[in-house]
PDB file of C-alpha atoms in Angstrom:
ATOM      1  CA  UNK A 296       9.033  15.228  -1.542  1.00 79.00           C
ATOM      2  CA  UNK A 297       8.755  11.731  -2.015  1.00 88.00           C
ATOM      3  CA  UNK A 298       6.744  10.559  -5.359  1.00 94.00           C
ATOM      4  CA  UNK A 299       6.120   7.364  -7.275  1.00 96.00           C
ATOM      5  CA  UNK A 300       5.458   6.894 -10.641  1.00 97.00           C
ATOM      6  CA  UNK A 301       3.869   3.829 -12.666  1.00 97.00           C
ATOM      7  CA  UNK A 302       2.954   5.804 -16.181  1.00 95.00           C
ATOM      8  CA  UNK A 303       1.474   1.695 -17.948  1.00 97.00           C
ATOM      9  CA  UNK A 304      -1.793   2.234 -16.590  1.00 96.00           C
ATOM     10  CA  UNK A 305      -2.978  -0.763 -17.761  1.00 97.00           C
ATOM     11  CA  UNK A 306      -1.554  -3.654 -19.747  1.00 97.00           C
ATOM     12  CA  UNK A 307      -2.480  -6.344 -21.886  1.00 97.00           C
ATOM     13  CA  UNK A 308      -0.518  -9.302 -22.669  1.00 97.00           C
ATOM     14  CA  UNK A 309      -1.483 -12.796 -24.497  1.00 97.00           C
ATOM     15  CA  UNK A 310      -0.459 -15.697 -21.580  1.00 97.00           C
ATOM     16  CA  UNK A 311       3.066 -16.650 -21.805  1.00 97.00           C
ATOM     17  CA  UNK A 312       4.457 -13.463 -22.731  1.00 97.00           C
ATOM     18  CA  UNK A 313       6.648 -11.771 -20.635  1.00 97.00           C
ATOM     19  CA  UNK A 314       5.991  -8.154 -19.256  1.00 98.00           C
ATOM     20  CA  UNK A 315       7.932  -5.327 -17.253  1.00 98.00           C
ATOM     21  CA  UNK A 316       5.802  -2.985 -15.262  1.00 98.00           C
ATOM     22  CA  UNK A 317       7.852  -0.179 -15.103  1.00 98.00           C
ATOM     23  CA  UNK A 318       7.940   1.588 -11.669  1.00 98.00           C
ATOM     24  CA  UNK A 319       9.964   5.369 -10.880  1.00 98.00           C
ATOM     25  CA  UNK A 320      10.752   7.223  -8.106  1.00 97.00           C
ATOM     26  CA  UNK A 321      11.477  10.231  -6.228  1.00 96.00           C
ATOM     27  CA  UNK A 322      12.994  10.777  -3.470  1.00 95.00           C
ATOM     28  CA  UNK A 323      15.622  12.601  -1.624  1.00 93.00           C
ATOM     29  CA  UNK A 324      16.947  10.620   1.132  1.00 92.00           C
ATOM     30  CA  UNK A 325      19.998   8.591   0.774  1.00 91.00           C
ATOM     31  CA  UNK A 326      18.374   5.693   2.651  1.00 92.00           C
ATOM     32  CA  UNK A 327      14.841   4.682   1.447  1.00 93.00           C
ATOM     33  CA  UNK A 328      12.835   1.137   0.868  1.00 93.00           C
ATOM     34  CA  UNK A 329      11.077   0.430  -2.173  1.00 95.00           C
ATOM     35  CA  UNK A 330       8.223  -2.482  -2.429  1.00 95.00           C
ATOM     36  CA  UNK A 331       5.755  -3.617  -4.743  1.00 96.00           C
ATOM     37  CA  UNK A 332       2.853  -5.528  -3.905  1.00 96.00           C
ATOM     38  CA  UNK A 333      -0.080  -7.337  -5.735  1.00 96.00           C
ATOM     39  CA  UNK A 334      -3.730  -6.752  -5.640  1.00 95.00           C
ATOM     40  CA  UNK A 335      -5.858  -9.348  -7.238  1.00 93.00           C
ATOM     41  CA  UNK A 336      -9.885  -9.007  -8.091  1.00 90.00           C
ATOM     42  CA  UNK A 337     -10.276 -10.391  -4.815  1.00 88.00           C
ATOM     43  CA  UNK A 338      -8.762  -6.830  -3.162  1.00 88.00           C
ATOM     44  CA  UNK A 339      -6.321  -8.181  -0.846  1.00 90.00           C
ATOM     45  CA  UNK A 340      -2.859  -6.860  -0.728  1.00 93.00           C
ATOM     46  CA  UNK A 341      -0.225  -9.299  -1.604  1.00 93.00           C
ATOM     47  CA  UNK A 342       3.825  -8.261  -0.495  1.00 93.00           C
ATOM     48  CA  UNK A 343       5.742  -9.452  -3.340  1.00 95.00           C
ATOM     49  CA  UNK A 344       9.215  -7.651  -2.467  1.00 93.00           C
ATOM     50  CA  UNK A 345      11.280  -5.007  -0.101  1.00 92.00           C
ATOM     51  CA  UNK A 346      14.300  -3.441  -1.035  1.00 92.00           C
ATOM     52  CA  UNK A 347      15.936  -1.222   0.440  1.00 91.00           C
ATOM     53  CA  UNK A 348      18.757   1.750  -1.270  1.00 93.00           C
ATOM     54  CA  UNK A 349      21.941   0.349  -0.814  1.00 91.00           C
ATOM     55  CA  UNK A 350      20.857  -3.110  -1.960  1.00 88.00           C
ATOM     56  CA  UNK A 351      21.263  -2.567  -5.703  1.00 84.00           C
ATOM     57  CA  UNK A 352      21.444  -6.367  -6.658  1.00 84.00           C
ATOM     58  CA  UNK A 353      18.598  -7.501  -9.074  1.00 85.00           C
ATOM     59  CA  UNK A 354      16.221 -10.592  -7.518  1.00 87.00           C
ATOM     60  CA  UNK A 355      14.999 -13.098  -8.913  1.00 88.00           C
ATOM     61  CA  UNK A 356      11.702 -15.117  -7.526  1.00 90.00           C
ATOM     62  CA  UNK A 357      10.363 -17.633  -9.861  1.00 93.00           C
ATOM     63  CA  UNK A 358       9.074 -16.236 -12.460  1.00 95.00           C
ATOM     64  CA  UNK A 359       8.872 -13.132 -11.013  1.00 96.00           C
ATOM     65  CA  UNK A 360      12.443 -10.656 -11.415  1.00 95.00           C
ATOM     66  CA  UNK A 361      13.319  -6.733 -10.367  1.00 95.00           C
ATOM     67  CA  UNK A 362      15.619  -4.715 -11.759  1.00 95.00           C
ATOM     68  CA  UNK A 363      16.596  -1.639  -9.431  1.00 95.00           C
ATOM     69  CA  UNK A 364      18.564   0.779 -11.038  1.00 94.00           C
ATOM     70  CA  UNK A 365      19.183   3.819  -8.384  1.00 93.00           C
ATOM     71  CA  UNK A 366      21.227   5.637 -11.316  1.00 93.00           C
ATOM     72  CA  UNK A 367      17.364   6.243 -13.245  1.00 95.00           C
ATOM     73  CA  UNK A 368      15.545   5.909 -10.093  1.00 96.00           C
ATOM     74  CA  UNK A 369      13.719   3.008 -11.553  1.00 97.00           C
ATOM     75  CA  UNK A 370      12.531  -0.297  -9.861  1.00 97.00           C
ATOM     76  CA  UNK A 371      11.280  -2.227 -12.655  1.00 97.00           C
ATOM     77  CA  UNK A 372       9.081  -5.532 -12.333  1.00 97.00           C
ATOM     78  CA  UNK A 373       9.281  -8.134 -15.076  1.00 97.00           C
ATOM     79  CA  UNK A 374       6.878 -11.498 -14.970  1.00 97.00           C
ATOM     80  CA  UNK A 375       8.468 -13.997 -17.009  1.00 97.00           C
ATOM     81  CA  UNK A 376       5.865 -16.508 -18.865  1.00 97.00           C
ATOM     82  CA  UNK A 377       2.892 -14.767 -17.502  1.00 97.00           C
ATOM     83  CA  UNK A 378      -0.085 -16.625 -16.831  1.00 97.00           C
ATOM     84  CA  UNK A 379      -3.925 -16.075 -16.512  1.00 96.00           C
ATOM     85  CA  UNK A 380      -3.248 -15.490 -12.739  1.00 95.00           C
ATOM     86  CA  UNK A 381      -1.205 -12.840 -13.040  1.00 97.00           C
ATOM     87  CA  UNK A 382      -3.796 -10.368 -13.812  1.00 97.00           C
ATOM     88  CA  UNK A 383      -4.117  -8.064 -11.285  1.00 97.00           C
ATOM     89  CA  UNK A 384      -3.164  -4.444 -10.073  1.00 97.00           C
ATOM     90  CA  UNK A 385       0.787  -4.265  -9.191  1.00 98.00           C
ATOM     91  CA  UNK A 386       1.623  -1.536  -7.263  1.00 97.00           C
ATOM     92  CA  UNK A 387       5.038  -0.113  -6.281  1.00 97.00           C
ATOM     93  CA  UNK A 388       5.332   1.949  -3.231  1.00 95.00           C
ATOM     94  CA  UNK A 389       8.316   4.297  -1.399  1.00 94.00           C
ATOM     95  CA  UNK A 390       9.058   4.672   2.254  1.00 90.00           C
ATOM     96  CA  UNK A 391      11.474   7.248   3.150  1.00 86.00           C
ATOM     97  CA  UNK A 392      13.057   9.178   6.172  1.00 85.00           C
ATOM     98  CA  UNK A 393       9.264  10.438   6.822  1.00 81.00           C
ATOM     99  CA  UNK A 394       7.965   6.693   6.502  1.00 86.00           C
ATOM    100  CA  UNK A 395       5.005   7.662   5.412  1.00 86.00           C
ATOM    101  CA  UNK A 396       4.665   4.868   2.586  1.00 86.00           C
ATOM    102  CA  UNK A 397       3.669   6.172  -0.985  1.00 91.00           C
ATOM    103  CA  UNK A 398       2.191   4.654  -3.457  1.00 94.00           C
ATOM    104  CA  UNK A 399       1.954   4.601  -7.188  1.00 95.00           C
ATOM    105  CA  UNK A 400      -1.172   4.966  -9.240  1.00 94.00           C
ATOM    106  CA  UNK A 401      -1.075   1.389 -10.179  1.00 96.00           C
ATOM    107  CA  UNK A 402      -0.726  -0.803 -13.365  1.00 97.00           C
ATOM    108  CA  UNK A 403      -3.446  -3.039 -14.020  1.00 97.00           C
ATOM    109  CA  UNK A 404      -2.577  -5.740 -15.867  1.00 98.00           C
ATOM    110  CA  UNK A 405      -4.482  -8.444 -17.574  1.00 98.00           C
ATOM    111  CA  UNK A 406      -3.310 -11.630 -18.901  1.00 97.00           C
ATOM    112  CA  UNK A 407      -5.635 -13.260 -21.649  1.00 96.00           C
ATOM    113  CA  UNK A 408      -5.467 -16.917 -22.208  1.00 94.00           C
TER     114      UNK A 408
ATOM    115  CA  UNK B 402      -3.903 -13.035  15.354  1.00 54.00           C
ATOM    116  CA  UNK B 403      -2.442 -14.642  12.214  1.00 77.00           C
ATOM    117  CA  UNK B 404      -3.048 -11.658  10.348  1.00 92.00           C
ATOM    118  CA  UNK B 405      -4.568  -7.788  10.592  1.00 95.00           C
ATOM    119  CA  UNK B 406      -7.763  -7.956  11.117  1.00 96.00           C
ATOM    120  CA  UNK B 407     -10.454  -5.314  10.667  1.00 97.00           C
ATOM    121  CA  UNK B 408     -14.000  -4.807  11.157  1.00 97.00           C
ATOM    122  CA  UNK B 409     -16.502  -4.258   9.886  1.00 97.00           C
ATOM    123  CA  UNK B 410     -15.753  -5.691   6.349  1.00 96.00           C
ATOM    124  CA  UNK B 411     -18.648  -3.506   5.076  1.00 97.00           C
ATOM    125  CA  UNK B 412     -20.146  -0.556   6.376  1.00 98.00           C
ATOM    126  CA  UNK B 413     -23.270   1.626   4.709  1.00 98.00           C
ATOM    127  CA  UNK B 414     -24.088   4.714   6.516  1.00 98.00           C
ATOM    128  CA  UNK B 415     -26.171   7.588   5.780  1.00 97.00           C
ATOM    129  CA  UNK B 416     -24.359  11.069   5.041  1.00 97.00           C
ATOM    130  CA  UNK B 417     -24.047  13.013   8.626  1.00 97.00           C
ATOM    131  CA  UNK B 418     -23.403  10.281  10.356  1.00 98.00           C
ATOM    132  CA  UNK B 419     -20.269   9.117  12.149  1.00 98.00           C
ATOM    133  CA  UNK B 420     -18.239   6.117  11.498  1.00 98.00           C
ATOM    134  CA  UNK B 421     -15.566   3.707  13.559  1.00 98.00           C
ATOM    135  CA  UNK B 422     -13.287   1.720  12.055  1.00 98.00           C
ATOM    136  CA  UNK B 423     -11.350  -0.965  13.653  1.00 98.00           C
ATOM    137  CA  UNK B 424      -8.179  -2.525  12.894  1.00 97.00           C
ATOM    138  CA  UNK B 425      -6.338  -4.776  14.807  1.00 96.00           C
ATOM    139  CA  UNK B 426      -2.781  -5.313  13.811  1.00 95.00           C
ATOM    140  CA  UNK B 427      -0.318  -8.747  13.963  1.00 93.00           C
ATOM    141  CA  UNK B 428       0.851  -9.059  18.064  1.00 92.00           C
ATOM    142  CA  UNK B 429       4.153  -7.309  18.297  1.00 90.00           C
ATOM    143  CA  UNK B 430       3.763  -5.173  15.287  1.00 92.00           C
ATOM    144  CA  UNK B 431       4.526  -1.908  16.564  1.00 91.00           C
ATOM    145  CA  UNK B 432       4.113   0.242  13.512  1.00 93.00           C
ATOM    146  CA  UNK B 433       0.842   0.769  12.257  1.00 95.00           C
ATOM    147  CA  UNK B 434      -1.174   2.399   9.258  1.00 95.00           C
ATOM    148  CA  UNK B 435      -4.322   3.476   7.578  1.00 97.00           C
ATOM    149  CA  UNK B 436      -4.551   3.837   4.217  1.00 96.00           C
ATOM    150  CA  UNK B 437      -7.838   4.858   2.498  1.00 96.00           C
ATOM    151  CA  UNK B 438      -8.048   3.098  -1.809  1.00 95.00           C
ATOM    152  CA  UNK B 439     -10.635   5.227  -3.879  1.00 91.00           C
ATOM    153  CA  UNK B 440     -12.544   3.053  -6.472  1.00 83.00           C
ATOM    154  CA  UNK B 441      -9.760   2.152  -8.921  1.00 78.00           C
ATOM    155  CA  UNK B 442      -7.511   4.498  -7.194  1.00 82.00           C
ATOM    156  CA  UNK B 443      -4.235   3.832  -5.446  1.00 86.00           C
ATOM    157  CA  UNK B 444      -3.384   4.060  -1.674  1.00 92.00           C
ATOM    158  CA  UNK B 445      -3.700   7.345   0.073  1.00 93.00           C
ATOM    159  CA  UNK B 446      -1.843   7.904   3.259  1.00 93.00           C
ATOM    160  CA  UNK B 447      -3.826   8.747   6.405  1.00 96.00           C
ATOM    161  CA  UNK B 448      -1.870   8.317   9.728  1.00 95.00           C
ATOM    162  CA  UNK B 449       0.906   6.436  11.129  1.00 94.00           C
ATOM    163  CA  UNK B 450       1.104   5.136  14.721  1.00 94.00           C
ATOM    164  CA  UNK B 451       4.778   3.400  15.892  1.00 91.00           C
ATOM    165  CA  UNK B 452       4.809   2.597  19.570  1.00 87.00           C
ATOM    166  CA  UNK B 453       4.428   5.397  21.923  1.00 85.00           C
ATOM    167  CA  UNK B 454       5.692   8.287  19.376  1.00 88.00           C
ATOM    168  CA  UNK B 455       3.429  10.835  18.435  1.00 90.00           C
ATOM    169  CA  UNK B 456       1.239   9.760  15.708  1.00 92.00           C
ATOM    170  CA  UNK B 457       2.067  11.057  12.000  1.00 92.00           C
ATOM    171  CA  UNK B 458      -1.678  12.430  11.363  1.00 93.00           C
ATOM    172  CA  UNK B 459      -0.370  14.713   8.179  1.00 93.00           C
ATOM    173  CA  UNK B 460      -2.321  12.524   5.525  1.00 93.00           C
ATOM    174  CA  UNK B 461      -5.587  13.037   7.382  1.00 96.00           C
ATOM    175  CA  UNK B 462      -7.941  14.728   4.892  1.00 95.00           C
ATOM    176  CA  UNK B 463     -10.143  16.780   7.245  1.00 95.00           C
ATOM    177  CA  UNK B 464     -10.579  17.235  11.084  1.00 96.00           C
ATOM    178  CA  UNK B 465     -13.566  14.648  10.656  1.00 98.00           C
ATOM    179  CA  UNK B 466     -11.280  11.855  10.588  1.00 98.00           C
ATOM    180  CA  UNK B 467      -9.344  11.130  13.231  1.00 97.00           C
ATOM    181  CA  UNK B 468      -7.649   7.942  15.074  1.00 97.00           C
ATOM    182  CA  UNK B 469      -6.706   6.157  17.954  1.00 95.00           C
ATOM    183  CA  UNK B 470      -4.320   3.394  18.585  1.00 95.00           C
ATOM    184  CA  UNK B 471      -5.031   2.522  22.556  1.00 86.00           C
ATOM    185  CA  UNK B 472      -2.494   0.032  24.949  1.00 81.00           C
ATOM    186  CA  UNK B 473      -0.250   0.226  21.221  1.00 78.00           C
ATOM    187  CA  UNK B 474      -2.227  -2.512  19.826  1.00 90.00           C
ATOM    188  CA  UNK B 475      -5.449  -2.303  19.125  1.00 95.00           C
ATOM    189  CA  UNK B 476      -6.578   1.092  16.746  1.00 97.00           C
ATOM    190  CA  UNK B 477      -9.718   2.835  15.466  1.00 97.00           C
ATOM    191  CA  UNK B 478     -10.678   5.289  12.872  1.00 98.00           C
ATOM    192  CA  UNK B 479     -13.470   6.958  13.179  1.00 98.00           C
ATOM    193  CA  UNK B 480     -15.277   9.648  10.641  1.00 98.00           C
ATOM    194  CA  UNK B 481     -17.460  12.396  12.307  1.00 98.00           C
ATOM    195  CA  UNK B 482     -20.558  13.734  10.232  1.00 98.00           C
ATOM    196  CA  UNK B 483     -19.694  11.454   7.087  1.00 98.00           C
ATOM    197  CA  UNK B 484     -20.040  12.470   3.642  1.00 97.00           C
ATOM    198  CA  UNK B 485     -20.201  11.001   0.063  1.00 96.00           C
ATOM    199  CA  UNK B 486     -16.757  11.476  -0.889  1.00 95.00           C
ATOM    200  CA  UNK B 487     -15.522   9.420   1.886  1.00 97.00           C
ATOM    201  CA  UNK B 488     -17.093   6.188   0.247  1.00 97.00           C
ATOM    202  CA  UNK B 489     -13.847   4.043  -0.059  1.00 97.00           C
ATOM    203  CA  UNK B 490     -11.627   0.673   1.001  1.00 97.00           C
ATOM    204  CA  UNK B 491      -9.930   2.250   4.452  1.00 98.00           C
ATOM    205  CA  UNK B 492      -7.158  -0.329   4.523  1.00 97.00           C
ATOM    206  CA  UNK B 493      -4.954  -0.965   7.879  1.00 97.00           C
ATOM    207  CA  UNK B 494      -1.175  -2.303   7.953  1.00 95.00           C
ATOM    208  CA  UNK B 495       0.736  -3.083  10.193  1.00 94.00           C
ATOM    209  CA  UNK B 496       4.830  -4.299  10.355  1.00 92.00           C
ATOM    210  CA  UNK B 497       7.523  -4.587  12.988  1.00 89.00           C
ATOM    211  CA  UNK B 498       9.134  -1.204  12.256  1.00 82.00           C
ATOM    212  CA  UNK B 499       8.120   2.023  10.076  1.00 78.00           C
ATOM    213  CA  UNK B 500      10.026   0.986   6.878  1.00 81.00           C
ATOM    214  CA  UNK B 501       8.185  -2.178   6.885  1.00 77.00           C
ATOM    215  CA  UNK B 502      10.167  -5.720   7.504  1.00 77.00           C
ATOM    216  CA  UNK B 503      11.436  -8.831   5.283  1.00 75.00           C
ATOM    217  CA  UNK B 504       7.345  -8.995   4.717  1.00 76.00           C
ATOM    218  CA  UNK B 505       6.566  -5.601   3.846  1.00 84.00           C
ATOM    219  CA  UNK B 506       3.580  -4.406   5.487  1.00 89.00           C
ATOM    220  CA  UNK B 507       0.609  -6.708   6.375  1.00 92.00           C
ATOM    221  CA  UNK B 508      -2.146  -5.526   5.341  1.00 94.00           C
ATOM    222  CA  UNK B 509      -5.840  -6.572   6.426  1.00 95.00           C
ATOM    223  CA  UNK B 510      -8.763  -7.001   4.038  1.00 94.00           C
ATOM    224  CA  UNK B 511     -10.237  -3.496   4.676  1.00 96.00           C
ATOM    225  CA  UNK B 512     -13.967  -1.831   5.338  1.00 97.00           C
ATOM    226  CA  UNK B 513     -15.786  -0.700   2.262  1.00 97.00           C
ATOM    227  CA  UNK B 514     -17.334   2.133   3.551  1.00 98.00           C
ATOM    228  CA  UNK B 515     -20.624   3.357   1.837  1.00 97.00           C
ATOM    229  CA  UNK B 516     -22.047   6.410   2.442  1.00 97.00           C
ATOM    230  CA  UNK B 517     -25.597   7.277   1.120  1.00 97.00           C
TER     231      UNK B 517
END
Protein backbone atom coordinates (compact mmCIF):
# COMPACT_ATOMS: atom_id res chain seq x y z
CA UNK A 1 0.00 0.00 0.00
CA UNK A 2 1.06 3.27 -0.83
CA UNK A 3 1.94 5.70 2.32
CA UNK A 4 3.54 9.07 2.90
CA UNK A 5 5.23 10.27 5.67
CA UNK A 6 6.15 13.98 6.86
CA UNK A 7 7.06 13.17 10.81
CA UNK A 8 8.19 17.71 11.34
CA UNK A 9 4.79 18.52 12.11
CA UNK A 10 5.46 21.86 12.46
CA UNK A 11 8.54 24.05 12.20
CA UNK A 12 9.91 27.15 13.29
CA UNK A 13 12.67 28.98 11.80
CA UNK A 14 14.05 32.75 12.36
CA UNK A 15 13.85 34.42 8.47
CA UNK A 16 16.86 33.70 6.53
CA UNK A 17 17.57 30.40 7.78
CA UNK A 18 17.44 27.61 5.71
CA UNK A 19 15.10 24.53 6.35
CA UNK A 20 14.52 20.87 4.91
CA UNK A 21 11.07 19.48 5.31
CA UNK A 22 11.71 16.06 5.25
CA UNK A 23 9.19 13.97 3.20
CA UNK A 24 9.15 9.61 3.04
CA UNK A 25 7.52 7.22 1.20
CA UNK A 26 6.07 3.97 0.53
CA UNK A 27 5.36 2.41 -2.17
CA UNK A 28 5.67 -0.66 -4.21
CA UNK A 29 5.53 0.09 -7.77
CA UNK A 30 8.58 0.55 -9.78
CA UNK A 31 7.04 3.56 -11.55
CA UNK A 32 5.44 6.22 -9.25
CA UNK A 33 5.30 10.33 -9.16
CA UNK A 34 6.05 12.19 -6.19
CA UNK A 35 4.90 16.08 -5.70
CA UNK A 36 4.80 18.53 -3.10
CA UNK A 37 2.68 21.40 -3.05
CA UNK A 38 2.13 24.59 -0.87
CA UNK A 39 -0.80 25.71 1.09
CA UNK A 40 -0.68 29.19 2.40
CA UNK A 41 -3.24 30.83 5.19
CA UNK A 42 -5.14 31.75 2.30
CA UNK A 43 -6.02 27.69 1.63
CA UNK A 44 -5.25 27.44 -1.91
CA UNK A 45 -3.12 24.70 -3.21
CA UNK A 46 0.05 25.78 -4.77
CA UNK A 47 2.09 22.87 -7.24
CA UNK A 48 5.57 23.47 -6.43
CA UNK A 49 7.11 20.19 -8.14
CA UNK A 50 6.46 16.58 -9.99
CA UNK A 51 8.83 13.97 -10.16
CA UNK A 52 8.52 11.07 -11.27
CA UNK A 53 10.82 7.42 -10.20
CA UNK A 54 13.30 7.15 -12.67
CA UNK A 55 14.16 10.85 -12.56
CA UNK A 56 16.59 10.74 -9.64
CA UNK A 57 18.38 14.14 -10.44
CA UNK A 58 18.06 16.77 -7.58
CA UNK A 59 16.21 20.34 -8.80
CA UNK A 60 16.86 23.30 -8.07
CA UNK A 61 14.13 26.37 -8.29
CA UNK A 62 15.27 29.53 -6.77
CA UNK A 63 15.51 29.26 -3.57
CA UNK A 64 13.60 26.41 -3.41
CA UNK A 65 15.80 22.67 -3.92
CA UNK A 66 14.71 18.67 -3.67
CA UNK A 67 16.70 16.06 -2.95
CA UNK A 68 15.15 12.57 -4.07
CA UNK A 69 16.91 9.79 -2.86
CA UNK A 70 14.90 6.45 -4.07
CA UNK A 71 17.69 4.35 -2.10
CA UNK A 72 15.83 5.84 1.55
CA UNK A 73 12.65 6.50 -0.14
CA UNK A 74 13.00 10.09 0.79
CA UNK A 75 12.02 13.29 -1.20
CA UNK A 76 13.33 15.96 0.85
CA UNK A 77 12.43 19.82 0.43
CA UNK A 78 14.98 22.41 1.47
CA UNK A 79 14.08 26.45 1.29
CA UNK A 80 17.20 28.22 1.13
CA UNK A 81 17.11 31.88 2.90
CA UNK A 82 13.58 31.49 3.98
CA UNK A 83 11.49 34.38 4.22
CA UNK A 84 8.29 35.58 6.09
CA UNK A 85 6.33 34.21 3.04
CA UNK A 86 7.29 31.00 3.28
CA UNK A 87 5.14 30.11 6.11
CA UNK A 88 2.72 27.86 5.18
CA UNK A 89 1.67 24.07 5.15
CA UNK A 90 4.01 21.99 2.58
CA UNK A 91 2.69 18.93 1.70
CA UNK A 92 4.23 16.00 -0.21
CA UNK A 93 2.01 13.61 -1.94
CA UNK A 94 2.45 9.92 -3.95
CA UNK A 95 0.66 8.73 -7.02
CA UNK A 96 1.19 5.24 -7.93
CA UNK A 97 -0.02 2.38 -10.33
CA UNK A 98 -3.58 2.90 -8.47
CA UNK A 99 -3.30 6.83 -9.01
CA UNK A 100 -5.10 7.47 -6.32
CA UNK A 101 -2.85 10.49 -5.02
CA UNK A 102 -1.78 10.31 -1.25
CA UNK A 103 -0.94 12.68 0.83
CA UNK A 104 1.17 13.37 3.83
CA UNK A 105 0.00 14.76 7.12
CA UNK A 106 1.65 18.00 6.44
CA UNK A 107 4.46 20.24 7.91
CA UNK A 108 3.47 23.53 8.91
CA UNK A 109 6.00 25.78 8.88
CA UNK A 110 6.39 29.27 10.12
CA UNK A 111 8.96 31.74 9.35
CA UNK A 112 9.37 34.62 12.02
CA UNK A 113 10.86 37.85 10.97
CA UNK B 1 -11.97 28.27 -17.59
CA UNK B 2 -8.52 29.48 -16.48
CA UNK B 3 -8.67 27.40 -13.59
CA UNK B 4 -11.03 24.64 -11.54
CA UNK B 5 -13.67 26.16 -10.43
CA UNK B 6 -16.13 25.11 -7.73
CA UNK B 7 -19.20 26.20 -6.16
CA UNK B 8 -20.44 27.03 -3.72
CA UNK B 9 -17.32 28.47 -1.88
CA UNK B 10 -19.31 28.04 1.38
CA UNK B 11 -22.04 25.93 2.24
CA UNK B 12 -23.95 25.67 5.93
CA UNK B 13 -26.52 23.06 6.11
CA UNK B 14 -28.43 21.58 8.81
CA UNK B 15 -27.61 17.80 9.83
CA UNK B 16 -30.11 15.43 7.62
CA UNK B 17 -29.92 17.29 4.91
CA UNK B 18 -28.36 16.64 1.51
CA UNK B 19 -25.62 18.45 -0.14
CA UNK B 20 -24.21 19.07 -3.99
CA UNK B 21 -21.05 20.00 -4.71
CA UNK B 22 -19.84 21.26 -7.95
CA UNK B 23 -16.59 21.31 -9.53
CA UNK B 24 -15.75 22.18 -12.79
CA UNK B 25 -12.36 21.19 -13.98
CA UNK B 26 -9.66 23.07 -16.64
CA UNK B 27 -11.21 22.22 -20.53
CA UNK B 28 -9.39 19.16 -21.68
CA UNK B 29 -8.45 17.89 -18.32
CA UNK B 30 -9.57 14.49 -18.45
CA UNK B 31 -8.62 13.23 -15.04
CA UNK B 32 -10.43 14.42 -12.24
CA UNK B 33 -10.56 14.34 -8.28
CA UNK B 34 -12.17 15.06 -4.99
CA UNK B 35 -10.39 15.33 -2.12
CA UNK B 36 -12.07 16.17 1.24
CA UNK B 37 -9.10 18.44 4.02
CA UNK B 38 -10.36 18.03 7.74
CA UNK B 39 -9.58 21.19 9.87
CA UNK B 40 -5.77 21.08 10.05
CA UNK B 41 -5.81 17.74 8.49
CA UNK B 42 -4.26 16.60 5.25
CA UNK B 43 -6.00 15.46 1.98
CA UNK B 44 -8.22 12.46 2.03
CA UNK B 45 -8.94 10.67 -1.16
CA UNK B 46 -12.56 10.36 -2.30
CA UNK B 47 -13.02 9.37 -6.03
CA UNK B 48 -11.28 9.57 -9.22
CA UNK B 49 -12.96 10.10 -12.61
CA UNK B 50 -10.47 9.80 -16.01
CA UNK B 51 -12.46 9.96 -19.20
CA UNK B 52 -14.96 7.32 -19.77
CA UNK B 53 -13.28 4.58 -17.31
CA UNK B 54 -15.10 3.50 -14.47
CA UNK B 55 -14.76 5.83 -11.68
CA UNK B 56 -12.25 4.85 -8.70
CA UNK B 57 -15.02 5.43 -5.82
CA UNK B 58 -12.75 3.29 -3.11
CA UNK B 59 -11.97 6.49 -0.92
CA UNK B 60 -15.67 7.24 -0.55
CA UNK B 61 -16.37 7.18 3.21
CA UNK B 62 -20.01 6.03 3.25
CA UNK B 63 -22.80 5.27 0.65
CA UNK B 64 -24.03 8.96 1.47
CA UNK B 65 -21.51 10.39 -0.68
CA UNK B 66 -21.48 9.77 -3.97
CA UNK B 67 -20.46 11.54 -7.47
CA UNK B 68 -21.01 12.27 -10.87
CA UNK B 69 -18.85 13.53 -13.60
CA UNK B 70 -21.55 14.04 -16.68
CA UNK B 71 -20.43 14.73 -20.76
CA UNK B 72 -16.55 14.09 -18.89
CA UNK B 73 -16.40 17.60 -17.87
CA UNK B 74 -18.42 18.97 -15.65
CA UNK B 75 -18.76 16.84 -11.93
CA UNK B 76 -20.80 16.91 -8.71
CA UNK B 77 -20.62 15.56 -5.27
CA UNK B 78 -23.34 15.31 -3.49
CA UNK B 79 -23.89 14.13 0.42
CA UNK B 80 -27.29 12.46 1.25
CA UNK B 81 -28.70 12.98 4.92
CA UNK B 82 -25.50 15.06 6.07
CA UNK B 83 -23.94 14.82 9.31
CA UNK B 84 -21.47 16.71 11.62
CA UNK B 85 -18.47 14.87 10.84
CA UNK B 86 -18.67 15.72 7.27
CA UNK B 87 -17.93 19.51 8.09
CA UNK B 88 -14.73 19.97 5.90
CA UNK B 89 -12.79 21.78 2.68
CA UNK B 90 -14.08 19.12 -0.25
CA UNK B 91 -11.34 20.13 -2.67
CA UNK B 92 -11.57 19.21 -6.62
CA UNK B 93 -8.44 18.66 -9.06
CA UNK B 94 -8.17 18.16 -12.05
CA UNK B 95 -4.89 17.36 -14.67
CA UNK B 96 -4.42 16.01 -18.17
CA UNK B 97 -3.73 12.41 -17.10
CA UNK B 98 -4.06 10.35 -13.66
CA UNK B 99 -0.40 10.86 -12.51
CA UNK B 100 -0.88 14.48 -12.82
CA UNK B 101 1.20 16.61 -15.64
CA UNK B 102 4.37 19.09 -15.73
CA UNK B 103 1.72 21.17 -13.33
CA UNK B 104 0.73 18.66 -10.96
CA UNK B 105 -2.82 18.72 -10.30
CA UNK B 106 -4.92 21.96 -10.40
CA UNK B 107 -6.67 22.32 -7.78
CA UNK B 108 -9.77 24.75 -7.19
CA UNK B 109 -10.37 26.80 -4.05
CA UNK B 110 -12.83 24.29 -2.47
CA UNK B 111 -16.47 24.41 -0.50
CA UNK B 112 -16.26 24.69 3.23
CA UNK B 113 -18.99 22.71 4.08
CA UNK B 114 -20.72 23.37 7.52
CA UNK B 115 -23.00 21.23 8.92
CA UNK B 116 -25.07 22.27 12.04
Amino acid sequence: AQKVTQAQTEISVVEKEDVTLDCVYETRDTTYYLFWYKQPPSGELVFLIRRNSFDEQNEISGRYSWNFQKSTSSFNFTITASQVVDSAVYFCALTDSNYQLIWGAGTKLIIKP
Amino acid sequence: GAGVSQSPSNKVTEKGKDVELRCDPISGHTALYWYRQSLGQGLEFLIYFQGNSAPDKSGLPSDRFSAERTGGSVSTLTIQRTQQEDSAVYLCASSLALRGDNYGYTFGSGTRLTVV
